[in-house]
Short mmCIF file of C-alpha atoms and ligand atoms in Angstrom, two decimals:
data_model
loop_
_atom_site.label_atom_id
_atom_site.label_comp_id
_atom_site.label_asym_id
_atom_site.label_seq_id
_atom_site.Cartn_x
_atom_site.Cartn_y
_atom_site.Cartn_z
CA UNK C 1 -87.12 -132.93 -81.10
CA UNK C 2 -84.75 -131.91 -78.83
CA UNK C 3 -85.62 -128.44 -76.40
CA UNK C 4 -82.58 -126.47 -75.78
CA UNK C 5 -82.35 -123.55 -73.33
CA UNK C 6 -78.73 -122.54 -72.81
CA UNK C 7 -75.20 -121.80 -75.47
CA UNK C 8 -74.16 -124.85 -73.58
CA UNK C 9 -77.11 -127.21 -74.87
CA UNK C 10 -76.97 -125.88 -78.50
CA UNK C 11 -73.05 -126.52 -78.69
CA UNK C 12 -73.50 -129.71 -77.34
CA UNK C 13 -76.24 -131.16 -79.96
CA UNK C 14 -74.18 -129.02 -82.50
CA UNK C 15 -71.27 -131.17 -82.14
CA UNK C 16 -72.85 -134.39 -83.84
CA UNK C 17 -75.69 -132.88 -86.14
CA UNK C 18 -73.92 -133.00 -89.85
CA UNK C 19 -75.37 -129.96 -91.88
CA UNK C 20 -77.35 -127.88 -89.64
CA UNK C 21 -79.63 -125.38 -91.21
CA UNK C 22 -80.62 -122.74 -88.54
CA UNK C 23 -84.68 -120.51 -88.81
CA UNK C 24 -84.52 -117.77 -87.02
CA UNK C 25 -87.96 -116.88 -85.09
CA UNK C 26 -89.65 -114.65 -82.73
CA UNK C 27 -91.91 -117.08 -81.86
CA UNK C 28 -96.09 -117.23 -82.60
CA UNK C 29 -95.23 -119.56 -85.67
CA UNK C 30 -97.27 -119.86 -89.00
CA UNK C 31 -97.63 -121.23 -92.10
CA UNK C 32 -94.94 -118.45 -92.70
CA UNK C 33 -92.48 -119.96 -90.46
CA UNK C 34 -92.89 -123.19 -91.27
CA UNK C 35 -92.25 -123.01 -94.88
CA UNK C 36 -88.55 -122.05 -93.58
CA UNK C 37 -88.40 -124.89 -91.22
CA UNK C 38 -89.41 -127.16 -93.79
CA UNK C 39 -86.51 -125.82 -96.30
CA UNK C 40 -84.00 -126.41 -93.19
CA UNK C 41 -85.36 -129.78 -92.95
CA UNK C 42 -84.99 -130.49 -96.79
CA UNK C 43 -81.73 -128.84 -97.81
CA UNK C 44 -79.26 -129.79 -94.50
CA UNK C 45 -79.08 -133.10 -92.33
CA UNK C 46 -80.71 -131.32 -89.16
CA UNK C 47 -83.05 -128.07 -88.65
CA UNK C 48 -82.90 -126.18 -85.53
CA UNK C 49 -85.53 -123.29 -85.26
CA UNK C 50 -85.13 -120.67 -82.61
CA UNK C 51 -87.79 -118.70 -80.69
CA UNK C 52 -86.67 -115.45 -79.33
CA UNK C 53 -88.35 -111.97 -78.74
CA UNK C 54 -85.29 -109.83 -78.96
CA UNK C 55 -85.91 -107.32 -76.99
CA UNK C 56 -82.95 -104.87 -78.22
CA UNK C 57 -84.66 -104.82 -82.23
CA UNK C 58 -87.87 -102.83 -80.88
CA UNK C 59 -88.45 -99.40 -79.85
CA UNK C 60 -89.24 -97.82 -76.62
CA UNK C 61 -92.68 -97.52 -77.88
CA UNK C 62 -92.98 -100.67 -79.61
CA UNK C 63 -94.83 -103.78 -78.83
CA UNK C 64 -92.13 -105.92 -76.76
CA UNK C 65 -94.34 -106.04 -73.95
CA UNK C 66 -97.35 -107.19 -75.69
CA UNK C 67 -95.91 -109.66 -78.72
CA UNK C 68 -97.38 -112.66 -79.06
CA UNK C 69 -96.04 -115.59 -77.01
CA UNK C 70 -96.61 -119.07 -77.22
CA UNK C 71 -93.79 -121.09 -76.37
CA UNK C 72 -96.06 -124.60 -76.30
CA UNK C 73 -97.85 -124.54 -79.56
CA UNK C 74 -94.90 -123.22 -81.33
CA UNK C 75 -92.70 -126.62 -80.19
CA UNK C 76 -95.75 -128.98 -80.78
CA UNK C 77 -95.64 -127.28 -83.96
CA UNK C 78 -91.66 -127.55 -84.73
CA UNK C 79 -92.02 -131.16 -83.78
CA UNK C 80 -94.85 -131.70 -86.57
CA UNK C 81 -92.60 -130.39 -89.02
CA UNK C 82 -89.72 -132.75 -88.59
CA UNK C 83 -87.37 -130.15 -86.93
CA UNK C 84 -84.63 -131.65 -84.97
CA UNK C 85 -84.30 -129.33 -82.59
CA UNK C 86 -85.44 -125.51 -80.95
CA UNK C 87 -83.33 -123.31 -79.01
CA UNK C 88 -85.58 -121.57 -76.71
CA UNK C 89 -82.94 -119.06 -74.50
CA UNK C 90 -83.69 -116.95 -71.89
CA UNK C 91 -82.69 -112.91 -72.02
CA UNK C 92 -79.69 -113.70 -70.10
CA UNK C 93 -78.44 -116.83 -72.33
CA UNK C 94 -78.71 -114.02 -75.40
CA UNK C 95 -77.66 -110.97 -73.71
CA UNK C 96 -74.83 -112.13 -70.25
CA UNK C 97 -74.06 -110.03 -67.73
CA UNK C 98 -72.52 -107.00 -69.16
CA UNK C 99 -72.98 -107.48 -72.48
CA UNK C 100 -72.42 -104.75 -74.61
CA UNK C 101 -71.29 -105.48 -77.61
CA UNK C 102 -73.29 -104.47 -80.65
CA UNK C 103 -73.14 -105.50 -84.42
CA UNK C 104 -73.93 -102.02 -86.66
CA UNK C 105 -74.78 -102.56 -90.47
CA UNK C 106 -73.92 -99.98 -92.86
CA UNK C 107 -76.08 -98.00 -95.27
CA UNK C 108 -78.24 -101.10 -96.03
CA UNK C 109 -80.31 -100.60 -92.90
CA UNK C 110 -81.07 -96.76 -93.39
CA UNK C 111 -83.46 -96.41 -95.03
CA UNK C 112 -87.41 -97.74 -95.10
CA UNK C 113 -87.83 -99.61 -91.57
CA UNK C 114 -83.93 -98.60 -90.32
CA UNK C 115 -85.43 -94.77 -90.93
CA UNK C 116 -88.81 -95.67 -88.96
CA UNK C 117 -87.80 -97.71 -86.52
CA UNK C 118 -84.22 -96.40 -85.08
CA UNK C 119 -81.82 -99.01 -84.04
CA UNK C 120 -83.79 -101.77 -84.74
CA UNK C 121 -81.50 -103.11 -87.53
CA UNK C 122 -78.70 -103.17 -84.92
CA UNK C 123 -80.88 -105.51 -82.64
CA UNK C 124 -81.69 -107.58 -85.43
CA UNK C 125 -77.90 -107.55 -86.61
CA UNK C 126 -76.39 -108.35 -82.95
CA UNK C 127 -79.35 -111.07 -82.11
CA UNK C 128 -78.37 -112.86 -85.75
CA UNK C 129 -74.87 -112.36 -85.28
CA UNK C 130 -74.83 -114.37 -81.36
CA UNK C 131 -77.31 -116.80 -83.39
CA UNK C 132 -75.11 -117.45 -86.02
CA UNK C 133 -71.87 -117.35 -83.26
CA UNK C 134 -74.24 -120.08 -80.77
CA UNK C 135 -75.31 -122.03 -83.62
CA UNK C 136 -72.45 -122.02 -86.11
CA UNK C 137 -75.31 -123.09 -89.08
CA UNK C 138 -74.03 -124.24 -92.36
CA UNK C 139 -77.34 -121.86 -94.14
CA UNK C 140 -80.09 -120.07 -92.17
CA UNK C 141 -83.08 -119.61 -93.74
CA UNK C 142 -84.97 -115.89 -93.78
CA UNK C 143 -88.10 -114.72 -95.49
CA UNK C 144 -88.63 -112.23 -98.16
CA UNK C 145 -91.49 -110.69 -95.61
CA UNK C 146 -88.78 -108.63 -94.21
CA UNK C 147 -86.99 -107.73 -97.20
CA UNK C 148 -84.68 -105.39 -95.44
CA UNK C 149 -84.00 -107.69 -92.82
CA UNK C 150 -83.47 -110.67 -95.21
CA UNK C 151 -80.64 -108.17 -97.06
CA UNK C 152 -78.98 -106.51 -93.66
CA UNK C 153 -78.73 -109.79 -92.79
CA UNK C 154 -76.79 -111.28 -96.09
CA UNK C 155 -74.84 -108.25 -96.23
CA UNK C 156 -73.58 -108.77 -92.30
CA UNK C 157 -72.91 -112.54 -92.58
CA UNK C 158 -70.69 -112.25 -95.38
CA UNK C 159 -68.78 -108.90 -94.30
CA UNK C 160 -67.93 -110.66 -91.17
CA UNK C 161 -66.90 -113.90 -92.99
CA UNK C 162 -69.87 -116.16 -90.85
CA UNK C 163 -69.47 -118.97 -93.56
CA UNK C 164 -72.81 -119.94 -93.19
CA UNK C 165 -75.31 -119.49 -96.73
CA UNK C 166 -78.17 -117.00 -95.96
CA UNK C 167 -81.27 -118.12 -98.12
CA UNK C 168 -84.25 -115.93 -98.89
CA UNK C 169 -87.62 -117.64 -98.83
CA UNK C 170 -90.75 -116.28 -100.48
CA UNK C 171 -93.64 -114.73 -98.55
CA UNK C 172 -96.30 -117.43 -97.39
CA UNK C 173 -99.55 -115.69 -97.74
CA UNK C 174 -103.15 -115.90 -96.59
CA UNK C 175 -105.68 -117.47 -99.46
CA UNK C 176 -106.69 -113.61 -99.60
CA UNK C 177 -103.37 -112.16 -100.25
CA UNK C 178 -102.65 -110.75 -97.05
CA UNK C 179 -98.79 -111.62 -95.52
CA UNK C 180 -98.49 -113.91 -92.86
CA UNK C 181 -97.55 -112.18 -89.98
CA UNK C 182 -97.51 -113.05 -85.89
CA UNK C 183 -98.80 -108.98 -85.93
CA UNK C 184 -102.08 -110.10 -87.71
CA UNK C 185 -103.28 -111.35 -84.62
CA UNK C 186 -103.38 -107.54 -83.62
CA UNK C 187 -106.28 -106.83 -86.10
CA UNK C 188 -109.82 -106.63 -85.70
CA UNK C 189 -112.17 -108.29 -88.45
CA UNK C 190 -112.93 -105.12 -90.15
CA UNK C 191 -109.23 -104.10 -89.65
CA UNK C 192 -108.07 -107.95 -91.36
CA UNK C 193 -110.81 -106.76 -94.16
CA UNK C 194 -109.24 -103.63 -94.84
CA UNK C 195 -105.69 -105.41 -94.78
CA UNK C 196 -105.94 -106.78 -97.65
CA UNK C 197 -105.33 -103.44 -99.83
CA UNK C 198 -101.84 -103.57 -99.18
CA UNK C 199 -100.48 -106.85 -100.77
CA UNK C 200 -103.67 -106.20 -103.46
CA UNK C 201 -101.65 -102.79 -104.29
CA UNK C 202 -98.31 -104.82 -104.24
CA UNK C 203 -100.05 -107.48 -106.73
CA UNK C 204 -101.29 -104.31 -108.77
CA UNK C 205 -97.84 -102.60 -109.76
CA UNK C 206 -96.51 -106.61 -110.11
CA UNK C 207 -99.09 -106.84 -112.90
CA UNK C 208 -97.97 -103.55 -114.36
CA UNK C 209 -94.82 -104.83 -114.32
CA UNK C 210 -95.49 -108.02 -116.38
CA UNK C 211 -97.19 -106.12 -118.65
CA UNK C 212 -94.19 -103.94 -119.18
CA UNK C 213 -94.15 -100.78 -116.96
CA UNK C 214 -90.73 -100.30 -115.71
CA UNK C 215 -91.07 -96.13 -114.54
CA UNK C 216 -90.91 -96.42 -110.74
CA UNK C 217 -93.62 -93.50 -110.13
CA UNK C 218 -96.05 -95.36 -112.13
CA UNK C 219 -95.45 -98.32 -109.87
CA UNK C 220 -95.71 -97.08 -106.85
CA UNK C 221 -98.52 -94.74 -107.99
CA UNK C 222 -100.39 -97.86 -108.65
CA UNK C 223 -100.07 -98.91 -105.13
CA UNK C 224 -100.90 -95.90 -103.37
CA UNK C 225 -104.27 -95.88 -105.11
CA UNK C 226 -105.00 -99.06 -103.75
CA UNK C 227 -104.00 -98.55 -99.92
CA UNK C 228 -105.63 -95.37 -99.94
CA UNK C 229 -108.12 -95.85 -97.35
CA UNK C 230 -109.06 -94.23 -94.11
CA UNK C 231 -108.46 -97.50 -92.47
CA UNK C 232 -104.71 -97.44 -93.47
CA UNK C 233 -102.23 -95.05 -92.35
CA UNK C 234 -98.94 -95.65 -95.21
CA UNK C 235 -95.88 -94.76 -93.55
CA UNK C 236 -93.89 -95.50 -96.75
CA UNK C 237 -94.39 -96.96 -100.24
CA UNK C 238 -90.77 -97.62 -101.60
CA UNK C 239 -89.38 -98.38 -105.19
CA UNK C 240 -85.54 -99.39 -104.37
CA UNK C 241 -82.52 -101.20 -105.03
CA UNK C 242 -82.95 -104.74 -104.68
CA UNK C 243 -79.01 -105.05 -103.66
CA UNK C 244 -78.75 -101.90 -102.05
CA UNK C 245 -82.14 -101.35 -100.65
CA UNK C 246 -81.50 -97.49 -102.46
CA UNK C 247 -84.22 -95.39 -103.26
CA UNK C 248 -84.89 -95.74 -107.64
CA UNK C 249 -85.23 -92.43 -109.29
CA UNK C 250 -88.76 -92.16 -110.26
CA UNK C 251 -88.81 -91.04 -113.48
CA UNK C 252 -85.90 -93.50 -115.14
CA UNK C 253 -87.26 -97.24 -116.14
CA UNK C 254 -85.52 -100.02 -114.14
CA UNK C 255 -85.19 -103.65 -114.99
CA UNK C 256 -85.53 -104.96 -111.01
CA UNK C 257 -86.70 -103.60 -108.10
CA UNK C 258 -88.26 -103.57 -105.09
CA UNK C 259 -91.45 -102.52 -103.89
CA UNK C 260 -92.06 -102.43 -100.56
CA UNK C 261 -94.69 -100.30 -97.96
CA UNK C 262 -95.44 -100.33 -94.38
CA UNK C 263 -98.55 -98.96 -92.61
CA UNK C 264 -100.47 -98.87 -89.63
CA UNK C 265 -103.76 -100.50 -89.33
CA UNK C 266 -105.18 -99.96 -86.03
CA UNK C 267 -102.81 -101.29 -83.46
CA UNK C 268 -101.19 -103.53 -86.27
CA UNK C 269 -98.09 -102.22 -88.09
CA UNK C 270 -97.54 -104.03 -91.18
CA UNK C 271 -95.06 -104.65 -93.81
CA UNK C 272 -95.31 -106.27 -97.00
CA UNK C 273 -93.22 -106.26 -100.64
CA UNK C 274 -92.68 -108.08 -103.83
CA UNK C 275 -89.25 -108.46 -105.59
CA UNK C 276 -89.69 -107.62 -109.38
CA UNK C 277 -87.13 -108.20 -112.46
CA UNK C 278 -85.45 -110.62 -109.65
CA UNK C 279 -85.84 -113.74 -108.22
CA UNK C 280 -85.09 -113.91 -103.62
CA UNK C 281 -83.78 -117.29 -104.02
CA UNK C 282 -80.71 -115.38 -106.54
CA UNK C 283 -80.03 -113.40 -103.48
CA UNK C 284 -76.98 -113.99 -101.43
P1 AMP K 1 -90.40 -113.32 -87.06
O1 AMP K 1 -90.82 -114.40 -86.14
O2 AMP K 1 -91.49 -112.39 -87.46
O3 AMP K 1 -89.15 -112.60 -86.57
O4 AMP K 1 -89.97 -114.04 -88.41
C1 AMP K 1 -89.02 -115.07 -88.41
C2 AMP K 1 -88.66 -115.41 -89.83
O5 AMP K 1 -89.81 -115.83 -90.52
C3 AMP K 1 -88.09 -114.21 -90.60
O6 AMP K 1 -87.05 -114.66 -91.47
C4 AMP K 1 -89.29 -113.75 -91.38
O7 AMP K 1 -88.95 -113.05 -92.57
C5 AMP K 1 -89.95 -115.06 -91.71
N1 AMP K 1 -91.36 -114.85 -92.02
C6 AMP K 1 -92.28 -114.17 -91.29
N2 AMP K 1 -93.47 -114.15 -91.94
C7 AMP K 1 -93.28 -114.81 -93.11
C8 AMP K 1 -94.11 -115.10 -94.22
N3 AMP K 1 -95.39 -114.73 -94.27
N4 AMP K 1 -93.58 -115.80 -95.26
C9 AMP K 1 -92.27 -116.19 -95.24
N5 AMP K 1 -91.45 -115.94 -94.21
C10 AMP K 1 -91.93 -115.26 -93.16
#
């Protein structure tokens, strides 16, 4: 597996790879991760993950500082999973000298975590965009974990004509239900106990669904009962637009949606979601 650190080393190995299929990471890889790298490594002629804490999608009071990094382990790991190469850039390589250029999305990233977490859909948009620009990918692979993020990003590549197919790739989960997540590592044991509420209150209002509840209020009813806790702080349960990521009126029966939530759990803040009436791999 080749290690590349600079625009200059990815364009270089880009030149001769065939079919490239590009994972974008943050780094502290899991089972999560790796279920993308090995859907790069099965659908184009050459994977190439990348591991980069962005420091322009978090908040001033975020956890830049403290995000988990482990640069070795996650290569050792790449490498075990066939992946032909990692781009592995320093700040500078990402953000030059006087950069200040900055890719805004449009309504898709207001609401849910672009209302919580301002400007952090224009980091993510801008770090994808030089990505996609350093890589030039023929698909890049995303998961539904960060449903938002997954459709923000779909939306930008094909308003600004990238070329390269976007796929969404279901959530790879812990045996208990729980979302893999490099943030888990932030939880205590009682804390990873108490975790567990949210994806079973996600699972909840998915049964519902199969068994033929369509009302949006009774969905997301379902999940607040579950993830009320003391341990967990909700900051939003959501029944929305899978397209649009816009809010469903609660009273009307849908035929797709999606749920999603996000909520504090001690120093943890966690997101999590299921797609109903819809399929992530019909998303483009
Ligand atoms: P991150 O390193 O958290 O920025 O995530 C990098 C990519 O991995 C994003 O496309 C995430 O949606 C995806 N990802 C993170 N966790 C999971 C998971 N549990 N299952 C599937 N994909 C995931």
């Amino acid at each position: 597996m080749k290690v590349l650190r600079s625009v200059a080393d990815v364009r270089a190995w880009r030149a001769s790879a065939g079919r490239v299929g590009l994972v974008p990471t943050m780094g502290a890889l899991h089972a999560g991760h790796m279920s993308l790298v090995e859907r790069a490594v099965r659908e184009t002629d050459a994977a190439i993950a990348s591991i980069f804490v962005n420091p322009t999608q978090f908040g001033p009071t975020e956890d830049y500082a403290s995000y988990p990094r482990r640069e070795a382990e996650d290569i050792a790991l790449l490498e075990a999973h066939a992946c032909a190469a990692v781009f592995v850039p320093q700040s500078s390589e990402i953000y030059p000298p006087g950069d200040s250029t900055r890719v805004t999305p449009g309504p898709i990233a207001a609401p849910l975590e672009g209302a919580g977490r301002p400007g952090h859909f224009v980091g993510v948009a801008t770090v994808v965009a030089k990505l996609l620009a350093i890589v030039r990918p023929d698909m890049a692979f995303f998961g539904q974990k960060d449903f938002q993020q997954l459709r923000v990003v779909q939306t930008m590549a094909r308003d600004l004509r990238f070329g390269a197919d976007i796929v969404g790739c279901p959530t790879v989960r812990e045996p208990d239900g729980l979302a893999m997540s490099s943030r888990n590592a932030y939880l205590t044991a009682d804390q990873r106990r108490d975790a567990v509420a949210l994806s079973r209150g996600l699972f909840r209002a998915r049964e519902l669904w199969e068994q033929g509840e369509r009302t949006p209020v009774r969905l997301s009813n379902a999940v607040r009962r579950y993830t009320d806790a003391p341990a967990i702080a909700l900051e939003y349960v959501s029944v929305a637009d899978p397209l649009t990521l816009t809010e469903l009126e609660l009273g009307a029966p849908v035929d797709s949606a999606v749920i999603s939530l996000a909520a504090r759990i001690g120093k943890a803040r966690l997101i999590d979601n299921v797609l109903l009436g819809m399929d992530v791999a019909d998303l483009r």
